[in-house]
Amino acid sequence: LFAPAAPKFIAQNPQPASAEQVELREGLMARPAHIDPKFLYDALGSALFTAITQLPEYYPTRCESEIFQHHGAAIARHIGPVLSMIDLGAGDCVKAERLFPSLRPRHYVPIDISADYLQAAVRRLQLSYPDLQITAIGQDFTHELALPAGIPAEQRLFFYPGSSIGNLSPEDAHAMLRRIREQCAGGGLLVGVDRVKPKHVLEPAYDDALHLTAAFNLNLLRHVNSVLDADFDVDDWRHIALFNSASSRIEMHLEAQRAVRVAWPGGARAFSAGERIHTENSYKFTPQAFADLLQSAGYRDVAHWSDSRGWFSIFSARA
Ligand code: AVI
């Protein structure tokens, strides 16, 4: 009989429910209306996103794992010894787990806004790695990055895969990279970045034939209903994904299929047919543009590796 170490779980909710409600109300009343993409990730949204990563059209996850498969040893050499691996937006923790054999962290700190989903993943992981110290944190790290004390900064490797950095505005991405750097001076960052490519590859990745991405986007309305006690009817809306080449980003929107009125305690908004709610941006970078962003945020020793088609890049940098 063996008793695996119990994973520690820290639930941090830097935004109390009422702050989320204020944010949602402001976004819904804005013209054009917008909802922050973090509302895509309730338990069902996280499960839908995991399913999206298996779609033939959604290339980023496969490209990223190809890079780790082909260049894993070179990447591990560039990073050097790792004691603590801090996984930003860990989800099901599978990506980090694949790197355990080459990076051999002693302490794993997965952070994700979807606390329930993370907790289930961490329980599974601890059974497979009984000696690994795991501290899971349910946190919206895009606002604040609060880590448990006792992990020296120079022993920290931040792992930010999947091109999630592309879901932030350029200003927020810069601020986020700076925040990470302050937390790992002497340590490093390993980050996945999606690259600019033709529209005919990009758009189907965000508007797939099985409509999983449509379900992922529409599910955000159900999440908003539960947080705000609003009365969105999912059937009134349709999923839109388009590449805005001037801004180098995929945009996701929800478009009203008819005139609708959406109400919540203390407020309401009328949407005309065809009016949209902007729900997500996913920025695409050239390798030079991302290397410049890292350098402007204070990183050095920047290196990157790509998949065979040059669709995705992994950057490693020292803080
Ligand atoms: C999590 N993030 C990197 C995904 C992306 O590709 O921007 C979210 C996503 N949105 C639609 N499909 C996937």
mmCIF file of C-alpha atoms and ligand atoms in Angstrom:
data_model
loop_
_atom_site.group_PDB
_atom_site.id
_atom_site.type_symbol
_atom_site.label_atom_id
_atom_site.label_comp_id
_atom_site.label_asym_id
_atom_site.label_seq_id
_atom_site.Cartn_x
_atom_site.Cartn_y
_atom_site.Cartn_z
ATOM 1 C CA LEU A 1 0.000 0.000 0.000
ATOM 2 C CA PHE A 2 1.211 3.497 -0.679
ATOM 3 C CA ALA A 3 -0.331 6.764 0.231
ATOM 4 C CA PRO A 4 0.357 9.461 -2.363
ATOM 5 C CA ALA A 5 0.956 12.952 -1.008
ATOM 6 C CA ALA A 6 -2.284 14.914 -0.935
ATOM 7 C CA PRO A 7 -2.265 17.763 -3.467
ATOM 8 C CA LYS A 8 -2.679 21.134 -1.815
ATOM 9 C CA PHE A 9 -5.494 23.220 -3.221
ATOM 10 C CA ILE A 10 -5.711 26.953 -2.750
ATOM 11 C CA ALA A 11 -8.910 28.645 -3.957
ATOM 12 C CA GLN A 12 -8.173 32.301 -4.581
ATOM 13 C CA ASN A 13 -10.942 34.409 -5.940
ATOM 14 C CA PRO A 14 -9.429 37.860 -6.304
ATOM 15 C CA GLN A 15 -12.667 39.117 -7.864
ATOM 16 C CA PRO A 16 -15.648 38.677 -5.549
ATOM 17 C CA ALA A 17 -18.857 37.688 -7.335
ATOM 18 C CA SER A 18 -20.190 41.248 -7.225
ATOM 19 C CA ALA A 19 -17.084 42.566 -9.034
ATOM 20 C CA GLU A 20 -17.686 40.015 -11.779
ATOM 21 C CA GLN A 21 -21.290 41.140 -11.984
ATOM 22 C CA VAL A 22 -20.243 44.800 -12.279
ATOM 23 C CA GLU A 23 -17.757 43.865 -15.022
ATOM 24 C CA LEU A 24 -20.416 41.883 -16.904
ATOM 25 C CA ARG A 25 -23.031 44.639 -16.652
ATOM 26 C CA GLU A 26 -20.553 47.244 -17.933
ATOM 27 C CA GLY A 27 -19.538 45.038 -20.860
ATOM 28 C CA LEU A 28 -23.136 44.284 -21.790
ATOM 29 C CA MET A 29 -24.117 47.965 -21.737
ATOM 30 C CA ALA A 30 -21.074 49.042 -23.811
ATOM 31 C CA ARG A 31 -21.449 49.736 -27.527
ATOM 32 C CA PRO A 32 -20.387 47.409 -29.036
ATOM 33 C CA ALA A 33 -21.053 44.990 -26.175
ATOM 34 C CA HIS A 34 -18.223 42.758 -24.960
ATOM 35 C CA ILE A 35 -17.728 39.956 -22.444
ATOM 36 C CA ASP A 36 -14.282 38.978 -21.170
ATOM 37 C CA PRO A 37 -13.117 35.588 -22.534
ATOM 38 C CA LYS A 38 -12.511 34.325 -18.984
ATOM 39 C CA PHE A 39 -16.292 33.706 -18.897
ATOM 40 C CA LEU A 40 -15.761 30.969 -21.517
ATOM 41 C CA TYR A 41 -14.277 28.753 -18.808
ATOM 42 C CA ASP A 42 -16.850 27.330 -16.453
ATOM 43 C CA ALA A 43 -16.648 23.530 -15.967
ATOM 44 C CA LEU A 44 -18.470 22.797 -19.256
ATOM 45 C CA GLY A 45 -16.502 25.484 -21.128
ATOM 46 C CA SER A 46 -13.204 23.958 -19.968
ATOM 47 C CA ALA A 47 -14.365 20.506 -21.078
ATOM 48 C CA LEU A 48 -15.446 21.921 -24.454
ATOM 49 C CA PHE A 49 -12.071 23.595 -24.876
ATOM 50 C CA THR A 50 -10.331 20.270 -24.178
ATOM 51 C CA ALA A 51 -12.509 18.711 -26.906
ATOM 52 C CA ILE A 52 -11.644 21.580 -29.305
ATOM 53 C CA THR A 53 -7.947 20.777 -28.913
ATOM 54 C CA GLN A 54 -8.682 17.372 -30.490
ATOM 55 C CA LEU A 55 -10.433 18.763 -33.575
ATOM 56 C CA PRO A 56 -8.680 18.319 -36.924
ATOM 57 C CA GLU A 57 -9.147 22.042 -37.648
ATOM 58 C CA TYR A 58 -7.632 23.209 -34.335
ATOM 59 C CA TYR A 59 -3.918 22.889 -35.153
ATOM 60 C CA PRO A 60 -2.250 24.785 -32.208
ATOM 61 C CA THR A 61 -2.271 21.915 -29.704
ATOM 62 C CA ARG A 62 -0.877 19.385 -32.188
ATOM 63 C CA CYS A 63 1.757 21.818 -33.470
ATOM 64 C CA GLU A 64 2.829 22.576 -29.919
ATOM 65 C CA SER A 65 3.183 18.905 -28.995
ATOM 66 C CA GLU A 66 5.115 18.263 -32.229
ATOM 67 C CA ILE A 67 7.574 20.981 -31.163
ATOM 68 C CA PHE A 68 8.036 19.419 -27.720
ATOM 69 C CA GLN A 69 8.465 15.983 -29.298
ATOM 70 C CA HIS A 70 11.070 17.091 -31.829
ATOM 71 C CA HIS A 71 12.881 19.755 -29.834
ATOM 72 C CA GLY A 72 12.187 18.738 -26.226
ATOM 73 C CA ALA A 73 15.828 17.971 -25.422
ATOM 74 C CA ALA A 74 17.094 21.294 -26.851
ATOM 75 C CA ILE A 75 14.336 23.174 -25.015
ATOM 76 C CA ALA A 76 15.203 21.432 -21.709
ATOM 77 C CA ARG A 77 18.888 22.331 -22.224
ATOM 78 C CA HIS A 78 18.018 25.967 -22.829
ATOM 79 C CA ILE A 79 15.912 26.086 -19.661
ATOM 80 C CA GLY A 80 18.414 24.311 -17.375
ATOM 81 C CA PRO A 81 17.466 22.783 -14.010
ATOM 82 C CA VAL A 82 13.904 23.393 -12.838
ATOM 83 C CA LEU A 83 12.712 22.979 -9.267
ATOM 84 C CA SER A 84 9.281 24.546 -9.483
ATOM 85 C CA MET A 85 7.113 24.554 -12.566
ATOM 86 C CA ILE A 86 4.292 27.081 -12.489
ATOM 87 C CA ASP A 87 1.635 26.244 -15.065
ATOM 88 C CA LEU A 88 -0.513 29.210 -16.073
ATOM 89 C CA GLY A 89 -3.985 28.144 -17.261
ATOM 90 C CA ALA A 90 -3.187 24.509 -16.458
ATOM 91 C CA GLY A 91 -6.630 23.095 -17.370
ATOM 92 C CA ASP A 92 -6.299 19.302 -17.347
ATOM 93 C CA CYS A 93 -2.507 19.589 -16.601
ATOM 94 C CA VAL A 94 -1.733 17.215 -19.500
ATOM 95 C CA LYS A 95 0.692 19.536 -21.319
ATOM 96 C CA ALA A 96 2.867 20.031 -18.260
ATOM 97 C CA GLU A 97 2.721 16.333 -17.449
ATOM 98 C CA ARG A 98 4.299 15.519 -20.829
ATOM 99 C CA LEU A 99 7.294 17.672 -19.874
ATOM 100 C CA PHE A 100 7.835 16.089 -16.449
ATOM 101 C CA PRO A 101 10.247 13.420 -17.819
ATOM 102 C CA SER A 102 12.543 16.021 -19.434
ATOM 103 C CA LEU A 103 12.211 18.915 -16.961
ATOM 104 C CA ARG A 104 11.845 16.802 -13.785
ATOM 105 C CA PRO A 105 10.305 19.457 -11.524
ATOM 106 C CA ARG A 106 10.077 18.700 -7.803
ATOM 107 C CA HIS A 107 7.186 21.063 -7.228
ATOM 108 C CA TYR A 108 4.306 21.630 -9.650
ATOM 109 C CA VAL A 109 2.040 24.662 -9.242
ATOM 110 C CA PRO A 110 -0.914 24.567 -11.668
ATOM 111 C CA ILE A 111 -3.048 27.720 -11.760
ATOM 112 C CA ASP A 112 -6.428 27.945 -13.461
ATOM 113 C CA ILE A 113 -9.529 30.090 -13.211
ATOM 114 C CA SER A 114 -11.719 26.963 -13.472
ATOM 115 C CA ALA A 115 -11.082 25.710 -9.948
ATOM 116 C CA ASP A 116 -13.335 22.616 -10.012
ATOM 117 C CA TYR A 117 -11.856 21.368 -13.257
ATOM 118 C CA LEU A 118 -8.328 21.914 -11.943
ATOM 119 C CA GLN A 119 -9.026 20.136 -8.679
ATOM 120 C CA ALA A 120 -10.202 16.992 -10.516
ATOM 121 C CA ALA A 121 -7.108 17.076 -12.773
ATOM 122 C CA VAL A 122 -4.763 17.458 -9.824
ATOM 123 C CA ARG A 123 -6.267 14.501 -7.958
ATOM 124 C CA ARG A 124 -5.578 12.320 -11.001
ATOM 125 C CA LEU A 125 -2.045 13.688 -11.391
ATOM 126 C CA GLN A 126 -1.091 13.107 -7.762
ATOM 127 C CA LEU A 127 -1.956 9.414 -8.108
ATOM 128 C CA SER A 128 0.446 9.096 -11.063
ATOM 129 C CA TYR A 129 3.209 11.174 -9.404
ATOM 130 C CA PRO A 130 3.049 10.408 -5.683
ATOM 131 C CA ASP A 131 6.433 12.057 -5.009
ATOM 132 C CA LEU A 132 5.693 15.301 -6.821
ATOM 133 C CA GLN A 133 4.742 18.170 -4.549
ATOM 134 C CA ILE A 134 1.630 19.765 -6.076
ATOM 135 C CA THR A 135 0.104 23.063 -5.047
ATOM 136 C CA ALA A 136 -2.937 23.837 -7.209
ATOM 137 C CA ILE A 137 -4.318 27.362 -7.250
ATOM 138 C CA GLY A 138 -7.791 28.396 -8.457
ATOM 139 C CA GLN A 139 -7.034 31.939 -9.549
ATOM 140 C CA ASP A 140 -7.659 34.421 -12.335
ATOM 141 C CA PHE A 141 -3.950 35.064 -12.844
ATOM 142 C CA THR A 142 -4.553 37.652 -15.575
ATOM 143 C CA HIS A 143 -5.327 40.203 -12.839
ATOM 144 C CA GLU A 144 -2.922 39.236 -10.130
ATOM 145 C CA LEU A 145 -0.271 36.580 -9.797
ATOM 146 C CA ALA A 146 -0.135 35.475 -6.148
ATOM 147 C CA LEU A 147 2.116 32.484 -5.525
ATOM 148 C CA PRO A 148 2.645 30.465 -2.357
ATOM 149 C CA ALA A 149 5.635 31.692 -0.349
ATOM 150 C CA GLY A 150 8.771 29.596 -0.134
ATOM 151 C CA ILE A 151 9.606 29.042 -3.800
ATOM 152 C CA PRO A 152 12.754 31.051 -4.602
ATOM 153 C CA ALA A 153 12.252 33.157 -7.741
ATOM 154 C CA GLU A 154 15.359 31.812 -9.476
ATOM 155 C CA GLN A 155 14.004 28.246 -9.162
ATOM 156 C CA ARG A 156 10.768 29.074 -10.933
ATOM 157 C CA LEU A 157 9.916 28.129 -14.484
ATOM 158 C CA PHE A 158 6.689 29.694 -15.679
ATOM 159 C CA PHE A 159 4.926 27.541 -18.279
ATOM 160 C CA TYR A 160 2.362 29.413 -20.373
ATOM 161 C CA PRO A 161 1.480 27.079 -23.255
ATOM 162 C CA GLY A 162 -1.240 26.923 -25.875
ATOM 163 C CA SER A 163 -0.937 30.539 -27.089
ATOM 164 C CA SER A 164 -3.126 31.759 -24.222
ATOM 165 C CA ILE A 165 -0.926 34.883 -24.187
ATOM 166 C CA GLY A 166 -2.661 35.655 -27.520
ATOM 167 C CA ASN A 167 -5.998 36.004 -25.738
ATOM 168 C CA LEU A 168 -4.707 39.181 -24.056
ATOM 169 C CA SER A 169 -4.584 42.614 -25.699
ATOM 170 C CA PRO A 170 -1.028 43.681 -26.679
ATOM 171 C CA GLU A 171 -0.904 46.006 -23.631
ATOM 172 C CA ASP A 172 -2.171 43.306 -21.256
ATOM 173 C CA ALA A 173 0.218 40.733 -22.757
ATOM 174 C CA HIS A 174 3.135 43.097 -22.122
ATOM 175 C CA ALA A 175 1.961 43.761 -18.550
ATOM 176 C CA MET A 176 1.454 40.037 -17.948
ATOM 177 C CA LEU A 177 4.951 39.185 -19.222
ATOM 178 C CA ARG A 178 6.403 41.848 -16.923
ATOM 179 C CA ARG A 179 4.436 40.477 -13.947
ATOM 180 C CA ILE A 180 5.732 36.989 -14.661
ATOM 181 C CA ARG A 181 9.310 38.279 -14.963
ATOM 182 C CA GLU A 182 9.083 40.000 -11.573
ATOM 183 C CA GLN A 183 8.095 36.646 -10.065
ATOM 184 C CA CYS A 184 10.925 34.621 -11.573
ATOM 185 C CA ALA A 185 14.043 36.815 -11.659
ATOM 186 C CA GLY A 186 16.910 34.403 -12.366
ATOM 187 C CA GLY A 187 14.420 31.739 -13.505
ATOM 188 C CA GLY A 188 12.645 31.418 -16.824
ATOM 189 C CA LEU A 189 9.565 31.357 -18.997
ATOM 190 C CA LEU A 190 8.404 28.792 -21.548
ATOM 191 C CA VAL A 191 5.553 30.170 -23.643
ATOM 192 C CA GLY A 192 3.562 28.916 -26.644
ATOM 193 C CA VAL A 193 2.738 31.405 -29.397
ATOM 194 C CA ASP A 194 0.457 31.008 -32.419
ATOM 195 C CA ARG A 195 1.792 32.460 -35.649
ATOM 196 C CA VAL A 196 0.299 34.555 -38.410
ATOM 197 C CA LYS A 197 -0.905 32.345 -41.240
ATOM 198 C CA PRO A 198 -3.473 32.370 -44.044
ATOM 199 C CA LYS A 199 -7.116 32.999 -43.229
ATOM 200 C CA HIS A 200 -8.172 29.680 -44.758
ATOM 201 C CA VAL A 201 -6.220 27.884 -42.014
ATOM 202 C CA LEU A 202 -7.044 30.274 -39.173
ATOM 203 C CA GLU A 203 -10.792 30.691 -39.549
ATOM 204 C CA PRO A 204 -11.815 26.986 -39.626
ATOM 205 C CA ALA A 205 -9.717 26.454 -36.475
ATOM 206 C CA TYR A 206 -12.158 28.810 -34.727
ATOM 207 C CA ASP A 207 -15.288 27.757 -36.644
ATOM 208 C CA ASP A 208 -15.099 23.979 -36.954
ATOM 209 C CA ALA A 209 -17.410 21.661 -38.857
ATOM 210 C CA LEU A 210 -18.683 19.933 -35.686
ATOM 211 C CA HIS A 211 -19.594 23.326 -34.174
ATOM 212 C CA LEU A 212 -17.686 22.619 -30.961
ATOM 213 C CA THR A 213 -16.231 26.138 -30.989
ATOM 214 C CA ALA A 214 -19.751 27.493 -31.515
ATOM 215 C CA ALA A 215 -20.897 25.536 -28.429
ATOM 216 C CA PHE A 216 -17.847 26.825 -26.489
ATOM 217 C CA ASN A 217 -18.690 30.429 -27.405
ATOM 218 C CA LEU A 218 -22.458 30.059 -26.783
ATOM 219 C CA ASN A 219 -21.866 28.331 -23.443
ATOM 220 C CA LEU A 220 -20.416 31.651 -22.251
ATOM 221 C CA LEU A 221 -24.005 32.992 -22.256
ATOM 222 C CA ARG A 222 -25.093 30.218 -19.873
ATOM 223 C CA HIS A 223 -22.156 31.049 -17.626
ATOM 224 C CA VAL A 224 -23.154 34.730 -17.714
ATOM 225 C CA ASN A 225 -26.739 33.730 -16.853
ATOM 226 C CA SER A 226 -25.487 31.935 -13.759
ATOM 227 C CA VAL A 227 -23.112 34.709 -12.602
ATOM 228 C CA LEU A 228 -25.422 37.631 -13.366
ATOM 229 C CA ASP A 229 -28.802 35.915 -13.072
ATOM 230 C CA ALA A 230 -29.431 37.094 -16.642
ATOM 231 C CA ASP A 231 -31.871 35.518 -19.113
ATOM 232 C CA PHE A 232 -29.860 34.982 -22.310
ATOM 233 C CA ASP A 233 -31.503 32.394 -24.556
ATOM 234 C CA VAL A 234 -28.704 30.558 -26.370
ATOM 235 C CA ASP A 235 -31.022 29.936 -29.357
ATOM 236 C CA ASP A 236 -31.164 33.693 -30.034
ATOM 237 C CA TRP A 237 -27.414 33.870 -30.805
ATOM 238 C CA ARG A 238 -24.964 32.514 -33.335
ATOM 239 C CA HIS A 239 -21.214 32.038 -33.240
ATOM 240 C CA ILE A 240 -18.981 34.175 -35.488
ATOM 241 C CA ALA A 241 -15.195 33.787 -35.908
ATOM 242 C CA LEU A 242 -13.217 35.941 -38.328
ATOM 243 C CA PHE A 243 -9.588 36.903 -38.877
ATOM 244 C CA ASN A 244 -8.964 40.625 -38.524
ATOM 245 C CA SER A 245 -5.709 40.870 -40.468
ATOM 246 C CA ALA A 246 -5.136 44.566 -39.653
ATOM 247 C CA SER A 247 -5.023 43.667 -35.934
ATOM 248 C CA SER A 248 -3.502 40.215 -36.555
ATOM 249 C CA ARG A 249 -6.156 38.469 -34.486
ATOM 250 C CA ILE A 250 -9.021 36.027 -34.694
ATOM 251 C CA GLU A 251 -12.114 37.603 -33.202
ATOM 252 C CA MET A 252 -15.000 35.624 -31.756
ATOM 253 C CA HIS A 253 -18.399 37.255 -31.488
ATOM 254 C CA LEU A 254 -21.947 36.209 -30.677
ATOM 255 C CA GLU A 255 -24.488 37.676 -33.085
ATOM 256 C CA ALA A 256 -28.170 38.214 -32.255
ATOM 257 C CA GLN A 257 -30.252 36.245 -34.758
ATOM 258 C CA ARG A 258 -33.306 38.415 -34.094
ATOM 259 C CA ALA A 259 -34.137 41.459 -31.970
ATOM 260 C CA VAL A 260 -33.745 40.356 -28.338
ATOM 261 C CA ARG A 261 -33.963 41.900 -24.913
ATOM 262 C CA VAL A 262 -31.728 40.493 -22.206
ATOM 263 C CA ALA A 263 -32.508 41.293 -18.582
ATOM 264 C CA TRP A 264 -30.728 40.857 -15.244
ATOM 265 C CA PRO A 265 -31.571 42.140 -11.757
ATOM 266 C CA GLY A 266 -31.495 45.929 -12.011
ATOM 267 C CA GLY A 267 -30.864 46.190 -15.767
ATOM 268 C CA ALA A 268 -31.576 45.125 -19.330
ATOM 269 C CA ARG A 269 -30.171 45.609 -22.840
ATOM 270 C CA ALA A 270 -31.987 45.420 -26.160
ATOM 271 C CA PHE A 271 -29.974 43.975 -29.059
ATOM 272 C CA SER A 272 -31.133 44.421 -32.635
ATOM 273 C CA ALA A 273 -30.915 41.547 -35.147
ATOM 274 C CA GLY A 274 -27.291 41.235 -36.322
ATOM 275 C CA GLU A 275 -25.834 43.111 -33.327
ATOM 276 C CA ARG A 276 -22.777 41.424 -31.841
ATOM 277 C CA ILE A 277 -21.154 40.762 -28.491
ATOM 278 C CA HIS A 278 -17.355 40.516 -28.779
ATOM 279 C CA THR A 279 -16.236 37.533 -26.692
ATOM 280 C CA GLU A 280 -12.595 36.773 -27.534
ATOM 281 C CA ASN A 281 -9.484 37.880 -29.414
ATOM 282 C CA SER A 282 -6.738 35.431 -30.290
ATOM 283 C CA TYR A 283 -3.653 37.325 -31.473
ATOM 284 C CA LYS A 284 -1.276 35.738 -33.981
ATOM 285 C CA PHE A 285 2.394 36.766 -33.984
ATOM 286 C CA THR A 286 5.429 36.688 -36.232
ATOM 287 C CA PRO A 287 8.446 35.227 -34.378
ATOM 288 C CA GLN A 288 10.155 38.639 -34.572
ATOM 289 C CA ALA A 289 7.137 40.456 -33.106
ATOM 290 C CA PHE A 290 6.980 38.048 -30.154
ATOM 291 C CA ALA A 291 10.751 38.132 -29.537
ATOM 292 C CA ASP A 292 10.482 41.955 -29.476
ATOM 293 C CA LEU A 293 7.601 41.734 -26.990
ATOM 294 C CA LEU A 294 9.660 39.476 -24.696
ATOM 295 C CA GLN A 295 12.665 41.780 -24.922
ATOM 296 C CA SER A 296 10.557 44.872 -24.215
ATOM 297 C CA ALA A 297 9.190 43.080 -21.118
ATOM 298 C CA GLY A 298 12.777 42.588 -19.886
ATOM 299 C CA TYR A 299 13.591 38.987 -20.854
ATOM 300 C CA ARG A 300 16.963 37.881 -22.223
ATOM 301 C CA ASP A 301 18.431 34.794 -23.886
ATOM 302 C CA VAL A 302 15.326 34.458 -26.046
ATOM 303 C CA ALA A 303 15.198 31.282 -28.152
ATOM 304 C CA HIS A 304 12.378 29.716 -30.127
ATOM 305 C CA TRP A 305 11.484 26.457 -31.873
ATOM 306 C CA SER A 306 8.767 25.791 -34.473
ATOM 307 C CA ASP A 307 6.769 22.897 -35.905
ATOM 308 C CA SER A 308 7.536 21.639 -39.423
ATOM 309 C CA ARG A 309 4.970 23.978 -41.041
ATOM 310 C CA GLY A 310 6.025 27.048 -39.073
ATOM 311 C CA TRP A 311 2.500 27.495 -37.699
ATOM 312 C CA PHE A 312 3.351 27.675 -33.989
ATOM 313 C CA SER A 313 6.387 28.570 -31.852
ATOM 314 C CA ILE A 314 7.650 27.766 -28.386
ATOM 315 C CA PHE A 315 9.738 30.529 -26.845
ATOM 316 C CA SER A 316 12.118 30.020 -23.955
ATOM 317 C CA ALA A 317 13.549 33.083 -22.224
ATOM 318 C CA ARG A 318 15.400 33.946 -19.041
ATOM 319 C CA ALA A 319 13.989 36.454 -16.610
HETATM 320 C C1 AVI B 1 -7.072 29.231 -24.888
HETATM 321 N N1 AVI B 1 -6.809 29.901 -26.149
HETATM 322 C C2 AVI B 1 -5.394 29.857 -26.474
HETATM 323 C C3 AVI B 1 -7.648 29.443 -27.266
HETATM 324 C C4 AVI B 1 -7.266 30.182 -28.564
HETATM 325 O O1 AVI B 1 -6.947 29.504 -29.546
HETATM 326 O O2 AVI B 1 -7.249 31.413 -28.580
HETATM 327 C C5 AVI B 1 -9.102 29.656 -26.953
HETATM 328 C C6 AVI B 1 -10.000 29.275 -28.079
HETATM 329 N N2 AVI B 1 -10.971 29.999 -28.541
HETATM 330 C C7 AVI B 1 -11.578 29.366 -29.511
HETATM 331 N N3 AVI B 1 -10.972 28.221 -29.715
HETATM 332 C C8 AVI B 1 -9.987 28.120 -28.808
#
